[in-house]
PDB file of C-alpha atoms in Angstrom:
ATOM      1  CA  MET A 164       8.617 -11.074   0.024  1.00  0.00           C
ATOM      2  CA  ASP A 165      11.432 -10.617  -2.516  1.00  0.00           C
ATOM      3  CA  LEU A 166      12.220  -7.218  -0.932  1.00  0.00           C
ATOM      4  CA  LEU A 167      12.340  -8.525   2.365  1.00  0.00           C
ATOM      5  CA  ARG A 168      14.810 -11.467   1.188  1.00  0.00           C
ATOM      6  CA  ASN A 169      17.026  -8.735  -0.368  1.00  0.00           C
ATOM      7  CA  ASP A 170      16.888  -6.520   2.902  1.00  0.00           C
ATOM      8  CA  LEU A 171      17.861  -9.605   4.769  1.00  0.00           C
ATOM      9  CA  GLY A 172      20.635 -10.409   2.494  1.00  0.00           C
ATOM     10  CA  ARG A 173      22.562  -7.416   3.672  1.00  0.00           C
ATOM     11  CA  VAL A 174      22.781  -8.638   7.175  1.00  0.00           C
ATOM     12  CA  CYS A 175      22.254 -12.472   7.309  1.00  0.00           C
ATOM     13  CA  VAL A 176      24.765 -15.470   6.559  1.00  0.00           C
ATOM     14  CA  PRO A 177      24.815 -16.028   2.883  1.00  0.00           C
ATOM     15  CA  GLY A 178      22.562 -19.061   1.987  1.00  0.00           C
ATOM     16  CA  SER A 179      20.716 -18.806   5.400  1.00  0.00           C
ATOM     17  CA  ILE A 180      17.685 -16.923   4.098  1.00  0.00           C
ATOM     18  CA  GLU A 181      14.627 -19.286   3.715  1.00  0.00           C
ATOM     19  CA  VAL A 182      10.859 -18.807   3.242  1.00  0.00           C
ATOM     20  CA  PRO A 183       8.962 -21.408   5.376  1.00  0.00           C
ATOM     21  CA  GLN A 184       5.558 -19.804   4.755  1.00  0.00           C
ATOM     22  CA  LEU A 185       4.788 -18.383   1.413  1.00  0.00           C
ATOM     23  CA  VAL A 186       1.556 -16.693   1.119  1.00  0.00           C
ATOM     24  CA  GLY A 187      -0.552 -17.738   4.147  1.00  0.00           C
ATOM     25  CA  LEU A 188      -4.047 -16.480   5.134  1.00  0.00           C
ATOM     26  CA  GLU A 189      -4.615 -14.763   8.376  1.00  0.00           C
ATOM     27  CA  SER A 190      -8.261 -13.894   8.790  1.00  0.00           C
ATOM     28  CA  TYR A 191      -9.934 -11.475  11.393  1.00  0.00           C
ATOM     29  CA  PRO A 192     -13.489 -10.280  11.780  1.00  0.00           C
ATOM     30  CA  GLN A 193     -12.953  -7.291   9.593  1.00  0.00           C
ATOM     31  CA  VAL A 194     -10.083  -8.138   7.308  1.00  0.00           C
ATOM     32  CA  HIS A 195      -7.797 -11.093   5.614  1.00  0.00           C
ATOM     33  CA  HIS A 196      -4.293 -10.674   5.431  1.00  0.00           C
ATOM     34  CA  LEU A 197      -1.961 -12.752   3.070  1.00  0.00           C
ATOM     35  CA  THR A 198       1.338 -13.353   4.952  1.00  0.00           C
ATOM     36  CA  SER A 199       4.546 -14.881   4.397  1.00  0.00           C
ATOM     37  CA  VAL A 200       7.486 -15.881   6.828  1.00  0.00           C
ATOM     38  CA  VAL A 201      11.154 -15.225   5.740  1.00  0.00           C
ATOM     39  CA  THR A 202      13.820 -16.210   8.084  1.00  0.00           C
ATOM     40  CA  GLY A 203      17.735 -16.008   7.941  1.00  0.00           C
ATOM     41  CA  GLN A 204      20.689 -16.415  10.320  1.00  0.00           C
ATOM     42  CA  LEU A 205      22.118 -13.044  11.309  1.00  0.00           C
ATOM     43  CA  ARG A 206      25.723 -12.646  10.700  1.00  0.00           C
ATOM     44  CA  PRO A 207      27.868 -12.807  13.952  1.00  0.00           C
ATOM     45  CA  GLU A 208      29.226  -9.130  13.543  1.00  0.00           C
ATOM     46  CA  CYS A 209      25.703  -7.912  12.848  1.00  0.00           C
ATOM     47  CA  SER A 210      23.281  -6.795  15.751  1.00  0.00           C
ATOM     48  CA  TRP A 211      19.485  -6.523  16.110  1.00  0.00           C
ATOM     49  CA  VAL A 212      20.043  -2.822  15.308  1.00  0.00           C
ATOM     50  CA  ASP A 213      21.840  -3.615  12.187  1.00  0.00           C
ATOM     51  CA  LEU A 214      19.114  -6.075  11.154  1.00  0.00           C
ATOM     52  CA  LEU A 215      16.582  -3.239  12.020  1.00  0.00           C
ATOM     53  CA  ARG A 216      18.240  -0.700   9.557  1.00  0.00           C
ATOM     54  CA  ALA A 217      18.644  -3.084   6.901  1.00  0.00           C
ATOM     55  CA  CYS A 218      14.682  -3.776   6.897  1.00  0.00           C
ATOM     56  CA  TRP A 219      13.170  -0.566   8.009  1.00  0.00           C
ATOM     57  CA  PRO A 220      11.120   0.984   6.339  1.00  0.00           C
ATOM     58  CA  GLY A 221       9.154  -2.275   5.658  1.00  0.00           C
ATOM     59  CA  GLY A 222       8.603  -3.137   2.047  1.00  0.00           C
ATOM     60  CA  SER A 223       4.858  -3.369   2.933  1.00  0.00           C
ATOM     61  CA  ILE A 224       4.562   0.421   3.912  1.00  0.00           C
ATOM     62  CA  SER A 225       7.190   1.752   1.305  1.00  0.00           C
ATOM     63  CA  GLY A 226       7.381  -0.275  -2.026  1.00  0.00           C
ATOM     64  CA  ALA A 227       9.837  -1.291  -4.514  1.00  0.00           C
ATOM     65  CA  PRO A 228      12.474  -0.188  -5.401  1.00  0.00           C
ATOM     66  CA  LYS A 229      12.676   0.884  -1.588  1.00  0.00           C
ATOM     67  CA  LEU A 230      14.643   4.114  -1.883  1.00  0.00           C
ATOM     68  CA  ARG A 231      12.576   5.275  -4.996  1.00  0.00           C
ATOM     69  CA  ALA A 232       9.414   4.400  -3.341  1.00  0.00           C
ATOM     70  CA  CYS A 233      10.298   6.346  -0.185  1.00  0.00           C
ATOM     71  CA  GLN A 234      11.200   9.471  -2.224  1.00  0.00           C
ATOM     72  CA  ARG A 235       7.744   9.245  -4.166  1.00  0.00           C
ATOM     73  CA  LEU A 236       6.060   8.829  -0.964  1.00  0.00           C
ATOM     74  CA  ALA A 237       7.658  11.802   0.371  1.00  0.00           C
ATOM     75  CA  GLU A 238       6.795  14.191  -2.678  1.00  0.00           C
ATOM     76  CA  LEU A 239       3.064  12.726  -3.013  1.00  0.00           C
ATOM     77  CA  GLU A 240       2.085  12.702   0.753  1.00  0.00           C
ATOM     78  CA  PRO A 241       0.701  15.829   2.077  1.00  0.00           C
ATOM     79  CA  VAL A 242       2.018  15.636   5.529  1.00  0.00           C
ATOM     80  CA  ALA A 243       4.886  13.639   7.294  1.00  0.00           C
ATOM     81  CA  ARG A 244       3.923  10.282   8.412  1.00  0.00           C
ATOM     82  CA  GLY A 245       5.273  10.773  12.107  1.00  0.00           C
ATOM     83  CA  PRO A 246       4.673   7.480  14.322  1.00  0.00           C
ATOM     84  CA  TYR A 247       2.488   6.193  11.400  1.00  0.00           C
ATOM     85  CA  CYS A 248       4.305   3.461   9.625  1.00  0.00           C
ATOM     86  CA  GLY A 249       7.226   3.557  12.095  1.00  0.00           C
ATOM     87  CA  SER A 250       8.231   0.814  14.145  1.00  0.00           C
ATOM     88  CA  LEU A 251       7.209  -0.119  17.834  1.00  0.00           C
ATOM     89  CA  LEU A 252      10.285  -2.184  19.374  1.00  0.00           C
ATOM     90  CA  ARG A 253      10.205  -4.401  22.448  1.00  0.00           C
ATOM     91  CA  ARG A 254      13.716  -6.032  23.587  1.00  0.00           C
ATOM     92  CA  ASP A 255      13.570  -8.727  26.448  1.00  0.00           C
ATOM     93  CA  TRP A 256      16.110  -9.691  28.988  1.00  0.00           C
ATOM     94  CA  ASP A 257      17.484 -12.530  26.965  1.00  0.00           C
ATOM     95  CA  GLY A 258      18.352 -10.113  24.177  1.00  0.00           C
ATOM     96  CA  SER A 259      15.365 -11.382  21.767  1.00  0.00           C
ATOM     97  CA  VAL A 260      13.483  -8.462  19.954  1.00  0.00           C
ATOM     98  CA  ASP A 261       9.973  -8.079  18.650  1.00  0.00           C
ATOM     99  CA  SER A 262       9.128  -5.230  16.390  1.00  0.00           C
ATOM    100  CA  SER A 263       5.895  -4.404  14.597  1.00  0.00           C
ATOM    101  CA  ILE A 264       5.226  -1.796  11.859  1.00  0.00           C
ATOM    102  CA  LEU A 265       2.504   0.849  13.363  1.00  0.00           C
ATOM    103  CA  ILE A 266      -0.026   0.687  10.460  1.00  0.00           C
ATOM    104  CA  ARG A 267      -3.624   0.852  11.987  1.00  0.00           C
ATOM    105  CA  SER A 268      -2.925   2.992  15.030  1.00  0.00           C
ATOM    106  CA  LEU A 269      -4.109   5.834  17.025  1.00  0.00           C
ATOM    107  CA  LEU A 270      -1.940   8.885  17.975  1.00  0.00           C
ATOM    108  CA  LEU A 271      -2.908  11.482  20.595  1.00  0.00           C
ATOM    109  CA  GLN A 272      -1.427  14.884  20.287  1.00  0.00           C
ATOM    110  CA  GLY A 273      -2.525  17.202  22.801  1.00  0.00           C
ATOM    111  CA  ARG A 274      -6.281  17.042  22.494  1.00  0.00           C
ATOM    112  CA  GLN A 275      -6.237  15.890  19.075  1.00  0.00           C
ATOM    113  CA  LEU A 276      -6.692  12.080  18.181  1.00  0.00           C
ATOM    114  CA  ARG A 277      -5.380  10.799  14.895  1.00  0.00           C
ATOM    115  CA  CYS A 278      -6.443   7.452  13.445  1.00  0.00           C
ATOM    116  CA  HIS A 279      -3.953   6.031  10.818  1.00  0.00           C
ATOM    117  CA  GLY A 280      -4.246   3.217   8.368  1.00  0.00           C
ATOM    118  CA  GLY A 281      -3.516   2.365   4.858  1.00  0.00           C
ATOM    119  CA  CYS A 282      -3.767   0.191   1.669  1.00  0.00           C
ATOM    120  CA  GLY A 283      -1.374  -1.581  -0.713  1.00  0.00           C
ATOM    121  CA  ILE A 284      -1.534   0.644  -3.642  1.00  0.00           C
ATOM    122  CA  VAL A 285      -0.510  -0.837  -6.907  1.00  0.00           C
ATOM    123  CA  ALA A 286      -0.897  -0.064 -10.829  1.00  0.00           C
ATOM    124  CA  ASP A 287      -3.879  -1.871 -11.033  1.00  0.00           C
ATOM    125  CA  SER A 288      -5.626  -0.827  -7.808  1.00  0.00           C
ATOM    126  CA  ASP A 289      -9.293   0.208  -7.794  1.00  0.00           C
ATOM    127  CA  PRO A 290      -9.357   3.574  -5.713  1.00  0.00           C
ATOM    128  CA  GLN A 291     -13.050   2.868  -4.462  1.00  0.00           C
ATOM    129  CA  ALA A 292     -12.229  -0.668  -3.614  1.00  0.00           C
ATOM    130  CA  GLU A 293      -9.049   0.662  -1.636  1.00  0.00           C
ATOM    131  CA  ALA A 294     -11.114   3.268   0.299  1.00  0.00           C
ATOM    132  CA  GLU A 295     -13.615   0.349   1.246  1.00  0.00           C
ATOM    133  CA  GLU A 296     -10.814  -1.685   2.487  1.00  0.00           C
ATOM    134  CA  LEU A 297      -9.306   1.209   4.308  1.00  0.00           C
ATOM    135  CA  GLY A 298     -12.645   1.616   6.176  1.00  0.00           C
ATOM    136  CA  TRP A 299     -12.942  -2.207   7.058  1.00  0.00           C
ATOM    137  CA  LYS A 300      -9.413  -2.033   8.399  1.00  0.00           C
ATOM    138  CA  LEU A 301      -9.964   1.205  10.601  1.00  0.00           C
ATOM    139  CA  HIS A 302     -13.441   0.163  11.726  1.00  0.00           C
ATOM    140  CA  PRO A 303     -12.206  -1.797  14.922  1.00  0.00           C
ATOM    141  CA  LEU A 304     -10.069   1.248  16.094  1.00  0.00           C
ATOM    142  CA  LEU A 305     -12.963   3.570  15.466  1.00  0.00           C
ATOM    143  CA  GLU A 306     -15.537   1.291  17.144  1.00  0.00           C
ATOM    144  CA  ALA A 307     -13.301   1.125  20.151  1.00  0.00           C
ATOM    145  CA  LEU A 308     -13.667   4.875  20.414  1.00  0.00           C
ATOM    146  CA  ALA A 309     -17.248   4.928  20.519  1.00  0.00           C
TER     147      ALA A 309
END
């Protein structure tokens, strides 16, 4: 949440950034997510593209400090992420924009189908628990294919 507030600070009116919801719980059949809501008023000279550039990649899939975390991910991950952890955008006629980060996703390339997912790894993560969590997160995608 602090990383997102910092990202928004680059394109929002000073003093307009607020956190109306700090650590809410969203429950789904397979997994629970902790979510927060961070808002800000976009500066008049900034566009939705500026906003996207300031916030991408999302901190939930990169880490902090963002630049160094992205460098380490590039060093450690054996293949490029491609669309995985990229953004999917929809812009309405009224100018509003919805975006999402492609975390749990399926990608069809030719005759090969790739299933993507991830977990938040921190210093005290338990690798076995993270692998189990990834299984819970990917289960609905894999079940849909069965």
